[in-house]
Amino acid sequence: MRAKLFIFVLVTLLLLHCNSSVFALTEEMESYNTPQSTIVFWTDGPRLKAVNLTFFPNHAGPLGIVSVPLYACLGKDNDNLTLAEYYLKHGRVKLIRQLEQLFGTPIETYISVDQKSLTDASKLIGTIQMAGVDTNFVDVFEGRYVDGPVNLQVEIRQLASALTTPTMLIKLPQVIWVFATQVDTNIGPGQILNFYRLLKSCGPELLQKKAVPGRDYRVGGYKYRQVEPEVWAKTVQEVTTRQ
């Protein structure tokens, strides 16, 4: 299963902080006090399915998205545990602290979305179109709407566009209710109410996404990714620099 960012792109996009000129900033937008970094967990009960982070250090954009594969090794100091193994052994809080060290930057906020919440949101949203294919939210998260690899940045922008149609706007209050009642997060509810207006003004071009790169190998049938220490911070820099 691909570890995709889409862990509630609805929430990711509420971090946007711009006006009708995509990279412009106004005093009104400053009042939203959006976090500069957020980690997003996708879980299925105790099992971790994906981890992604958003970084927004510069209010002029872009909003950077980093996908961390579950099989990425987190360093020799932790017996070279993979992301999934580290989460299972140490839990969410310690994993956040470890990723802060690797990326070299604080992670201010978190969002944890369980499979049930994702399914409930998908039912409310209904059919969406991705790359010319009619699909649904869960199938996009699971990577079932297309065969083969996809361009992550193109994909996340397509999803952002699919979620800003007039039909989707009508369903927004119900989706917000699912988020407010089922999603574990320390992001304030006020941002949920504002994000759609911000997304409509900014457009999906503000988003830049990349997976943490490294050298993949297999041991005993299990896949691992060895990431050089300097690559973590470099990846953040790349997605938060306008291309």
Coordinates of N, CA and C in Angstrom, one line a residue:
M1 N 0.8 -1.2 0.0 CA 0.0 0.0 0.0 C 0.9 1.2 0.0
R2 N 0.5 2.2 -0.8 CA 1.3 3.4 -0.9 C 1.0 4.3 0.3
A3 N 2.1 4.9 0.8 CA 1.9 5.8 1.9 C 1.6 7.2 1.4
K4 N 0.4 7.6 1.2 CA 0.1 8.8 0.5 C -0.1 10.0 1.5
L5 N 0.0 11.1 1.0 CA -0.3 12.3 1.8 C -1.7 12.4 2.1
F6 N -2.6 12.1 1.3 CA -4.0 12.5 1.3 C -4.6 12.5 2.6
I7 N -3.9 12.1 3.7 CA -4.6 12.0 5.0 C -5.3 13.3 5.2
F8 N -6.5 13.3 4.8 CA -7.3 14.4 5.0 C -6.7 15.7 4.4
V9 N -6.7 15.7 3.1 CA -6.2 17.0 2.4 C -7.1 18.1 2.8
L10 N -8.4 17.8 3.2 CA -9.2 18.9 3.7 C -8.6 19.6 4.8
V11 N -7.9 18.9 5.7 CA -7.2 19.5 6.9 C -5.9 20.1 6.5
T12 N -5.2 19.5 5.6 CA -3.9 20.0 5.1 C -4.1 21.4 4.5
L13 N -5.2 21.6 3.7 CA -5.4 22.8 3.0 C -5.9 23.9 3.9
L14 N -6.4 23.6 5.1 CA -6.9 24.7 5.9 C -5.7 25.4 6.5
L15 N -4.5 25.0 6.3 CA -3.3 25.7 6.8 C -2.9 26.8 5.8
L16 N -3.6 26.9 4.6 CA -3.2 27.9 3.6 C -3.5 29.3 4.2
H17 N -2.7 30.2 3.8 CA -2.6 31.5 4.5 C -2.4 32.6 3.4
C18 N -3.3 32.7 2.4 CA -3.1 33.7 1.4 C -4.4 34.3 0.9
N19 N -4.3 35.3 0.0 CA -5.6 36.0 -0.5 C -5.7 35.7 -2.0
S20 N -6.5 36.5 -2.7 CA -6.8 36.2 -4.1 C -5.6 36.2 -5.0
S21 N -4.5 36.9 -4.6 CA -3.2 36.7 -5.3 C -2.5 35.6 -4.6
V22 N -2.2 34.5 -5.3 CA -1.8 33.3 -4.7 C -0.8 33.4 -3.6
F23 N 0.3 34.2 -3.9 CA 1.4 34.3 -2.9 C 1.3 35.7 -2.1
A24 N 0.2 36.4 -2.2 CA 0.1 37.6 -1.4 C -0.4 37.4 0.0
L25 N -0.1 38.3 0.9 CA -0.5 38.2 2.3 C -1.1 39.5 2.8
T26 N -2.3 39.4 3.5 CA -3.0 40.5 4.0 C -3.1 40.5 5.5
E27 N -3.4 41.6 6.1 CA -3.6 41.6 7.6 C -4.7 40.7 8.0
E28 N -5.7 40.6 7.1 CA -6.8 39.7 7.5 C -6.4 38.2 7.6
M29 N -5.5 37.8 6.7 CA -5.0 36.4 6.7 C -4.1 36.2 7.9
E30 N -3.4 37.2 8.3 CA -2.5 37.0 9.4 C -3.3 36.7 10.7
S31 N -4.5 37.1 10.7 CA -5.3 36.9 11.9 C -5.7 35.4 12.2
Y32 N -5.5 34.6 11.1 CA -5.8 33.1 11.3 C -4.8 32.4 12.1
N33 N -3.6 32.9 12.2 CA -2.6 32.3 13.1 C -2.4 30.8 12.8
T34 N -2.2 30.5 11.5 CA -2.0 29.1 11.1 C -0.7 28.5 11.5
P35 N -0.6 27.3 11.9 CA 0.7 26.7 12.3 C 1.6 26.5 11.1
Q36 N 2.9 26.6 11.4 CA 3.9 26.5 10.4 C 4.2 25.0 10.1
S37 N 3.9 24.1 10.9 CA 4.2 22.7 10.6 C 3.1 21.8 11.3
T38 N 2.7 20.7 10.6 CA 1.7 19.8 11.1 C 2.1 18.4 10.6
I39 N 2.0 17.4 11.5 CA 2.1 16.0 11.2 C 0.8 15.4 11.1
V40 N 0.6 14.6 10.1 CA -0.7 13.9 9.8 C -0.6 12.4 9.8
F41 N -1.3 11.8 10.7 CA -1.2 10.3 10.8 C -2.5 9.7 10.2
W42 N -2.4 8.6 9.5 CA -3.5 7.9 9.1 C -3.4 6.5 9.7
T43 N -4.4 6.1 10.5 CA -4.3 4.9 11.3 C -5.5 4.0 11.0
D44 N -5.3 2.7 11.3 CA -6.4 1.8 11.2 C -6.4 1.0 12.5
G45 N -7.1 1.5 13.6 CA -6.9 1.0 14.9 C -5.5 1.3 15.4
P46 N -4.8 0.3 15.9 CA -3.4 0.5 16.4 C -2.4 0.6 15.3
R47 N -2.8 0.2 14.0 CA -1.8 0.1 12.9 C -1.7 1.5 12.2
L48 N -0.5 1.9 12.0 CA -0.2 3.1 11.3 C -0.2 2.8 9.8
K49 N -0.9 3.6 9.0 CA -1.0 3.4 7.5 C -0.2 4.4 6.7
A50 N 0.0 5.6 7.3 CA 0.8 6.6 6.6 C 1.1 7.7 7.5
V51 N 2.2 8.4 7.2 CA 2.6 9.7 7.9 C 3.0 10.7 6.9
N52 N 2.5 11.9 7.0 CA 2.8 13.0 6.1 C 3.0 14.2 7.0
L53 N 3.7 15.2 6.5 CA 3.9 16.4 7.2 C 3.7 17.6 6.3
T54 N 3.2 18.7 6.8 CA 3.1 19.9 6.0 C 4.0 21.0 6.7
F55 N 4.7 21.7 5.9 CA 5.6 22.8 6.3 C 5.2 24.1 5.6
F56 N 5.0 25.1 6.4 CA 4.6 26.4 5.8 C 5.4 27.5 6.5
P57 N 6.7 27.6 6.4 CA 7.6 28.5 7.1 C 7.5 29.9 6.6
N58 N 7.0 30.1 5.3 CA 7.0 31.4 4.7 C 5.6 31.7 4.2
H59 N 4.9 32.7 4.8 CA 3.6 33.0 4.4 C 3.4 33.4 3.0
A60 N 4.5 33.6 2.2 CA 4.4 33.9 0.8 C 4.3 32.6 0.0
G61 N 4.4 31.4 0.7 CA 4.3 30.1 0.1 C 5.6 29.7 -0.4
P62 N 5.7 28.4 -0.9 CA 4.6 27.5 -1.0 C 4.4 26.7 0.3
L63 N 3.3 25.9 0.3 CA 3.1 25.0 1.4 C 3.7 23.7 1.0
G64 N 4.7 23.2 1.8 CA 5.4 22.0 1.4 C 4.8 20.8 2.1
I65 N 4.8 19.7 1.4 CA 4.2 18.5 1.9 C 5.3 17.4 1.8
V66 N 5.6 16.7 2.9 CA 6.6 15.6 2.9 C 5.9 14.3 3.3
S67 N 6.0 13.3 2.4 CA 5.5 12.0 2.7 C 6.7 11.2 3.2
V68 N 6.5 10.5 4.4 CA 7.5 9.6 5.0 C 7.1 8.2 4.8
P69 N 7.7 7.4 4.0 CA 7.3 6.0 3.8 C 7.4 5.2 5.2
L70 N 6.5 4.3 5.4 CA 6.4 3.5 6.6 C 7.7 2.7 6.8
Y71 N 8.4 2.4 5.7 CA 9.5 1.5 5.7 C 10.8 2.3 5.8
A72 N 10.7 3.6 6.0 CA 11.9 4.5 6.1 C 12.6 4.2 7.5
C73 N 13.9 4.0 7.5 CA 14.6 3.8 8.7 C 14.9 5.2 9.4
L74 N 14.8 5.2 10.7 CA 14.9 6.5 11.4 C 16.2 6.7 12.1
G75 N 17.2 5.9 11.8 CA 18.5 6.2 12.3 C 19.1 5.2 13.3
K76 N 20.4 5.1 13.4 CA 21.1 4.1 14.2 C 20.9 4.3 15.7
D77 N 20.6 5.5 16.1 CA 20.4 5.7 17.5 C 19.1 5.0 18.0
N78 N 18.3 4.6 17.1 CA 17.0 3.9 17.5 C 17.0 2.5 16.9
D79 N 18.2 1.9 16.9 CA 18.3 0.5 16.4 C 17.8 0.4 14.9
N80 N 17.8 1.5 14.2 CA 17.4 1.6 12.8 C 16.0 1.1 12.6
L81 N 15.1 1.4 13.5 CA 13.7 1.1 13.4 C 13.1 1.8 12.2
T82 N 12.2 1.2 11.6 CA 11.4 1.9 10.5 C 10.4 2.8 11.2
L83 N 9.8 3.6 10.4 CA 8.8 4.5 10.9 C 7.6 3.7 11.5
A84 N 7.2 2.7 10.8 CA 6.1 1.9 11.4 C 6.5 1.2 12.7
E85 N 7.7 0.7 12.7 CA 8.2 0.0 13.9 C 8.3 0.9 15.1
Y86 N 8.8 2.1 14.8 CA 9.0 3.1 15.8 C 7.7 3.5 16.4
Y87 N 6.7 3.7 15.6 CA 5.3 4.1 16.1 C 4.8 3.0 17.0
L88 N 4.9 1.8 16.5 CA 4.4 0.6 17.3 C 5.1 0.5 18.6
K89 N 6.4 0.7 18.7 CA 7.2 0.5 19.9 C 7.1 1.7 20.8
H90 N 7.1 3.0 20.3 CA 7.2 4.2 21.2 C 6.0 5.1 21.2
G91 N 5.1 4.9 20.2 CA 3.9 5.7 20.2 C 4.1 7.0 19.5
R92 N 3.0 7.8 19.4 CA 2.9 9.0 18.6 C 3.8 10.1 19.1
V93 N 3.8 10.4 20.4 CA 4.5 11.5 20.9 C 6.0 11.4 20.7
K94 N 6.5 10.2 21.0 CA 8.0 10.0 20.8 C 8.4 10.0 19.3
L95 N 7.5 9.5 18.5 CA 7.7 9.5 17.0 C 7.8 11.0 16.6
I96 N 6.9 11.8 17.0 CA 7.0 13.3 16.6 C 8.3 13.9 17.1
R97 N 8.8 13.6 18.3 CA 10.0 14.1 18.8 C 11.2 13.6 17.9
Q98 N 11.2 12.4 17.5 CA 12.2 11.8 16.7 C 12.3 12.5 15.3
L99 N 11.1 12.7 14.7 CA 11.0 13.3 13.4 C 11.5 14.8 13.5
E100 N 11.2 15.4 14.6 CA 11.7 16.8 14.8 C 13.2 16.8 14.7
Q101 N 13.8 15.9 15.3 CA 15.3 15.8 15.3 C 15.8 15.6 13.9
L102 N 15.2 14.6 13.2 CA 15.6 14.3 11.8 C 15.4 15.5 10.9
F103 N 14.3 16.1 10.9 CA 14.0 17.2 10.0 C 14.6 18.5 10.4
G104 N 15.1 18.6 11.7 CA 15.7 19.8 12.2 C 14.8 20.9 12.4
T105 N 13.5 20.7 12.7 CA 12.5 21.7 12.8 C 11.4 21.3 13.7
P106 N 10.8 22.2 14.5 CA 9.7 21.8 15.4 C 8.5 21.4 14.6
I107 N 7.7 20.5 15.1 CA 6.4 20.1 14.6 C 5.3 20.6 15.5
E108 N 4.6 21.6 15.1 CA 3.8 22.4 16.1 C 2.5 21.6 16.4
T109 N 1.8 21.0 15.4 CA 0.5 20.5 15.6 C 0.4 19.1 14.9
Y110 N -0.6 18.4 15.3 CA -0.8 17.0 14.8 C -2.3 16.8 14.4
I111 N -2.5 15.9 13.5 CA -3.8 15.4 13.1 C -3.7 13.9 13.0
S112 N -4.6 13.2 13.6 CA -4.7 11.7 13.5 C -6.0 11.3 13.0
V113 N -6.1 10.7 11.9 CA -7.3 10.3 11.2 C -7.4 8.8 11.1
D114 N -8.4 8.2 11.8 CA -8.5 6.8 11.7 C -9.3 6.3 10.5
Q115 N -9.2 5.1 10.1 CA -9.8 4.6 8.9 C -11.3 4.8 8.9
K116 N -12.0 4.6 10.0 CA -13.4 4.8 10.1 C -13.8 6.3 9.8
S117 N -13.1 7.2 10.3 CA -13.3 8.6 10.0 C -13.2 8.9 8.5
L118 N -12.1 8.3 7.9 CA -11.9 8.5 6.5 C -13.0 8.0 5.7
T119 N -13.5 6.8 6.1 CA -14.6 6.2 5.4 C -15.9 7.0 5.5
D120 N -16.1 7.5 6.7 CA -17.3 8.3 6.9 C -17.3 9.6 6.1
A121 N -16.1 10.2 6.0 CA -15.9 11.4 5.2 C -16.1 11.1 3.7
S122 N -15.6 10.0 3.3 CA -15.7 9.6 1.9 C -17.1 9.4 1.5
K123 N -18.0 8.8 2.4 CA -19.4 8.6 2.1 C -20.1 9.9 1.9
L124 N -19.7 10.9 2.7 CA -20.4 12.2 2.7 C -20.0 12.9 1.4
I125 N -18.7 12.8 1.0 CA -18.2 13.5 -0.2 C -18.7 12.9 -1.4
G126 N -18.8 11.6 -1.5 CA -19.4 10.9 -2.7 C -18.3 10.8 -3.8
T127 N -18.8 10.8 -5.0 CA -17.9 10.6 -6.1 C -17.1 11.8 -6.4
I128 N -15.8 11.7 -6.7 CA -15.0 12.8 -7.1 C -14.2 12.3 -8.4
Q129 N -13.7 13.2 -9.1 CA -13.0 12.8 -10.4 C -11.5 13.1 -10.2
M130 N -10.7 12.1 -10.5 CA -9.2 12.2 -10.4 C -8.6 11.7 -11.7
A131 N -7.9 12.5 -12.4 CA -7.2 12.1 -13.6 C -8.2 11.5 -14.6
G132 N -9.4 12.1 -14.7 CA -10.4 11.6 -15.6 C -11.1 10.4 -15.1
V133 N -10.9 9.9 -13.9 CA -11.6 8.7 -13.4 C -12.5 9.1 -12.3
D134 N -13.7 8.6 -12.3 CA -14.7 8.7 -11.2 C -14.3 7.8 -10.1
T135 N -14.1 8.3 -8.9 CA -13.6 7.5 -7.8 C -14.2 8.1 -6.5
N136 N -13.7 7.7 -5.4 CA -14.1 8.2 -4.1 C -12.9 8.5 -3.2
F137 N -13.1 9.1 -2.1 CA -12.0 9.6 -1.2 C -11.2 8.4 -0.7
V138 N -11.8 7.4 -0.3 CA -11.1 6.2 0.3 C -10.2 5.6 -0.8
D139 N -10.7 5.4 -2.0 CA -9.9 4.8 -3.1 C -8.7 5.7 -3.5
V140 N -8.9 7.0 -3.4 CA -7.8 7.9 -3.6 C -6.7 7.7 -2.6
F141 N -7.1 7.6 -1.3 CA -6.1 7.4 -0.2 C -5.4 6.1 -0.4
E142 N -6.2 5.1 -0.8 CA -5.6 3.7 -0.9 C -4.8 3.5 -2.2
G143 N -4.9 4.5 -3.1 CA -4.2 4.4 -4.4 C -4.9 3.4 -5.3
R144 N -6.2 3.2 -5.2 CA -6.9 2.2 -6.0 C -7.5 2.8 -7.3
Y145 N -7.4 4.1 -7.5 CA -8.1 4.6 -8.6 C -7.3 4.6 -9.9
V146 N -6.0 4.3 -9.8 CA -5.2 4.2 -11.0 C -4.3 3.0 -10.8
D147 N -3.8 2.5 -12.0 CA -2.8 1.4 -11.9 C -1.4 2.0 -12.1
G148 N -0.5 1.6 -11.3 CA 0.9 2.1 -11.5 C 1.2 3.3 -10.7
P149 N 2.4 3.8 -10.7 CA 2.9 5.0 -10.0 C 2.3 6.3 -10.5
V150 N 2.2 7.3 -9.6 CA 1.7 8.6 -10.0 C 2.7 9.6 -9.5
N151 N 2.5 10.8 -10.1 CA 3.3 12.0 -9.7 C 2.6 12.6 -8.5
L152 N 3.3 12.5 -7.3 CA 2.6 12.9 -6.1 C 2.2 14.4 -6.1
Q153 N 2.9 15.2 -6.6 CA 2.6 16.6 -6.6 C 1.4 16.9 -7.5
V154 N 1.4 16.3 -8.7 CA 0.2 16.4 -9.6 C -1.0 15.8 -8.9
E155 N -0.9 14.7 -8.3 CA -2.0 14.0 -7.7 C -2.6 14.9 -6.6
I156 N -1.8 15.5 -5.7 CA -2.4 16.2 -4.6 C -3.1 17.5 -5.1
R157 N -2.6 18.1 -6.2 CA -3.2 19.2 -6.7 C -4.5 18.9 -7.4
Q158 N -4.6 17.7 -8.0 CA -5.8 17.2 -8.6 C -6.9 17.0 -7.5
L159 N -6.5 16.5 -6.4 CA -7.4 16.2 -5.3 C -7.9 17.6 -4.7
A160 N -7.0 18.5 -4.6 CA -7.4 19.8 -4.1 C -8.5 20.5 -5.0
S161 N -8.3 20.3 -6.3 CA -9.3 20.9 -7.3 C -10.6 20.1 -7.1
A162 N -10.5 18.8 -7.0 CA -11.7 18.0 -6.9 C -12.6 18.4 -5.6
L163 N -11.9 18.9 -4.6 CA -12.6 19.2 -3.4 C -13.1 20.6 -3.3
T164 N -13.0 21.4 -4.4 CA -13.4 22.8 -4.4 C -14.6 23.0 -5.4
T165 N -15.2 22.0 -5.8 CA -16.3 22.2 -6.7 C -17.6 22.7 -6.0
P166 N -18.5 23.3 -6.7 CA -19.8 23.8 -6.0 C -20.5 22.6 -5.3
T167 N -20.5 21.4 -5.8 CA -21.1 20.3 -5.2 C -20.5 20.0 -3.8
M168 N -19.1 20.1 -3.8 CA -18.4 19.8 -2.5 C -18.7 20.9 -1.5
L169 N -18.8 22.1 -1.9 CA -19.1 23.2 -1.0 C -20.4 23.0 -0.2
I170 N -21.3 22.5 -0.9 CA -22.6 22.2 -0.3 C -22.5 21.2 0.9
K171 N -21.5 20.2 0.7 CA -21.3 19.2 1.7 C -20.4 19.6 2.8
L172 N -19.8 20.7 2.7 CA -18.7 21.1 3.6 C -19.2 21.1 5.1
P173 N -20.4 21.5 5.5 CA -20.7 21.5 6.9 C -20.7 20.1 7.5
Q174 N -21.2 19.1 6.7 CA -21.2 17.7 7.1 C -19.8 17.1 7.3
V175 N -18.9 17.5 6.4 CA -17.5 17.0 6.5 C -16.8 17.6 7.7
I176 N -17.1 18.9 7.9 CA -16.5 19.6 9.1 C -17.0 18.9 10.4
W177 N -18.3 18.5 10.4 CA -18.8 17.8 11.6 C -18.0 16.5 11.8
V178 N -17.8 15.7 10.8 CA -17.0 14.5 10.9 C -15.6 14.8 11.5
F179 N -15.0 15.8 11.0 CA -13.7 16.2 11.4 C -13.7 16.6 12.9
A180 N -14.7 17.4 13.3 CA -14.8 18.0 14.6 C -15.1 16.9 15.7
T181 N -15.8 15.8 15.3 CA -16.3 14.8 16.2 C -15.4 13.5 16.2
Q182 N -14.7 13.3 15.1 CA -14.0 12.0 15.0 C -12.5 12.1 14.9
V183 N -12.0 13.2 14.5 CA -10.5 13.3 14.3 C -9.8 13.9 15.5
D184 N -8.7 13.2 15.9 CA -7.9 13.6 17.0 C -6.9 14.6 16.5
T185 N -7.0 15.9 17.0 CA -6.1 16.9 16.6 C -6.0 18.0 17.6
N186 N -4.9 18.8 17.6 CA -4.8 20.0 18.4 C -4.9 21.3 17.6
I187 N -5.4 21.2 16.4 CA -5.6 22.3 15.5 C -7.0 22.9 15.9
G188 N -7.0 24.2 16.0 CA -8.3 24.9 16.4 C -9.4 24.8 15.4
P189 N -10.7 24.7 15.9 CA -11.8 24.5 15.0 C -12.1 25.7 14.1
G190 N -11.6 26.9 14.6 CA -11.8 28.1 13.7 C -11.1 28.0 12.4
Q191 N -10.0 27.3 12.3 CA -9.3 27.1 11.1 C -10.1 26.2 10.1
I192 N -10.9 25.3 10.6 CA -11.7 24.4 9.8 C -12.7 25.2 9.1
L193 N -13.3 26.2 9.8 CA -14.4 27.0 9.2 C -13.8 28.0 8.1
N194 N -12.6 28.3 8.2 CA -12.0 29.3 7.3 C -11.3 28.7 6.1
F195 N -10.9 27.4 6.2 CA -10.0 26.9 5.1 C -10.5 26.9 3.7
Y196 N -11.8 26.7 3.6 CA -12.4 26.6 2.3 C -12.3 27.9 1.5
R197 N -12.6 29.0 2.3 CA -12.4 30.3 1.7 C -11.0 30.6 1.2
L198 N -10.1 30.2 2.0 CA -8.7 30.3 1.7 C -8.2 29.5 0.5
L199 N -8.7 28.3 0.5 CA -8.4 27.4 -0.6 C -8.9 28.0 -2.0
K200 N -10.2 28.4 -1.9 CA -10.8 29.0 -3.1 C -10.0 30.2 -3.6
S201 N -9.4 31.0 -2.7 CA -8.6 32.1 -3.1 C -7.2 31.7 -3.6
C202 N -6.6 30.7 -3.0 CA -5.2 30.4 -3.3 C -5.1 29.5 -4.5
G203 N -5.9 28.4 -4.6 CA -5.7 27.5 -5.7 C -4.7 26.4 -5.3
P204 N -4.7 25.2 -6.0 CA -3.9 24.1 -5.6 C -2.4 24.3 -6.0
E205 N -2.1 25.3 -6.8 CA -0.7 25.5 -7.2 C 0.2 25.8 -6.0
L206 N -0.4 26.2 -4.9 CA 0.4 26.5 -3.7 C 1.1 25.3 -3.1
L207 N 0.6 24.1 -3.4 CA 1.1 22.9 -2.8 C 2.3 22.3 -3.6
Q208 N 3.3 21.9 -2.8 CA 4.4 21.2 -3.4 C 4.7 20.0 -2.5
K209 N 4.8 18.8 -3.1 CA 4.9 17.6 -2.4 C 6.1 16.7 -2.8
K210 N 6.7 16.0 -1.9 CA 7.8 15.1 -2.2 C 7.9 14.0 -1.1
A211 N 8.2 12.8 -1.5 CA 8.5 11.8 -0.5 C 10.0 11.8 -0.1
V212 N 10.3 11.5 1.1 CA 11.7 11.5 1.6 C 12.4 10.4 0.8
P213 N 13.4 10.8 0.0 CA 14.1 9.9 -0.8 C 15.2 9.1 -0.1
G214 N 15.6 8.0 -0.6 CA 16.7 7.2 0.0 C 17.0 5.9 -0.8
R215 N 17.8 5.1 -0.3 CA 18.2 3.8 -0.9 C 17.3 2.7 -0.4
D216 N 16.5 2.1 -1.3 CA 15.6 1.0 -0.9 C 16.3 -0.4 -1.0
Y217 N 16.0 -1.2 -0.1 CA 16.6 -2.6 -0.1 C 15.7 -3.5 0.6
R218 N 15.9 -4.8 0.5 CA 15.0 -5.8 1.1 C 15.9 -6.8 2.0
V219 N 15.3 -7.1 3.1 CA 16.0 -8.1 4.0 C 14.9 -9.0 4.5
G220 N 15.1 -10.3 4.2 CA 14.1 -11.3 4.7 C 12.7 -11.1 4.2
G221 N 12.6 -10.5 3.0 CA 11.3 -10.2 2.4 C 10.7 -8.9 2.8
Y222 N 11.3 -8.1 3.7 CA 10.8 -6.9 4.2 C 11.6 -5.7 3.5
K223 N 10.8 -4.7 3.1 CA 11.4 -3.5 2.4 C 11.8 -2.4 3.4
Y224 N 13.0 -1.8 3.2 CA 13.5 -0.7 4.0 C 14.0 0.4 3.1
R225 N 14.0 1.6 3.6 CA 14.6 2.7 2.9 C 15.6 3.4 3.9
Q226 N 16.9 3.4 3.4 CA 17.9 4.1 4.2 C 18.1 5.5 3.7
V227 N 17.9 6.4 4.7 CA 17.9 7.9 4.3 C 19.1 8.5 5.0
E228 N 19.9 9.2 4.1 CA 21.1 9.8 4.7 C 20.7 11.0 5.6
P229 N 21.4 11.2 6.7 CA 21.0 12.2 7.7 C 20.7 13.6 7.1
E230 N 21.4 14.1 6.1 CA 21.2 15.4 5.6 C 20.0 15.5 4.7
V231 N 19.5 14.4 4.3 CA 18.4 14.4 3.3 C 17.1 14.8 3.9
W232 N 16.9 14.6 5.2 CA 15.6 14.9 5.9 C 15.4 16.4 5.8
A233 N 16.3 17.2 6.2 CA 16.2 18.7 6.2 C 16.2 19.2 4.8
K234 N 16.9 18.6 3.9 CA 17.0 19.0 2.5 C 15.6 18.8 1.8
T235 N 14.9 17.8 2.2 CA 13.6 17.5 1.6 C 12.6 18.6 2.0
V236 N 12.7 19.1 3.2 CA 11.8 20.2 3.7 C 12.1 21.4 2.9
Q237 N 13.4 21.7 2.8 CA 13.9 22.9 2.0 C 13.4 22.9 0.6
E238 N 13.4 21.7 0.0 CA 13.0 21.6 -1.4 C 11.5 21.9 -1.6
V239 N 10.7 21.3 -0.7 CA 9.2 21.5 -0.9 C 8.7 22.9 -0.4
T240 N 9.5 23.6 0.3 CA 9.1 24.9 0.8 C 9.8 26.1 0.0
T241 N 10.5 25.7 -1.0 CA 11.1 26.7 -1.9 C 10.3 26.7 -3.2
R242 N 9.9 27.9 -3.7 CA 9.1 28.0 -4.9 C 9.9 27.6 -6.1
Q243 N 9.3 26.7 -6.9 CA 10.0 26.1 -8.1 C 9.4 26.8 -9.3

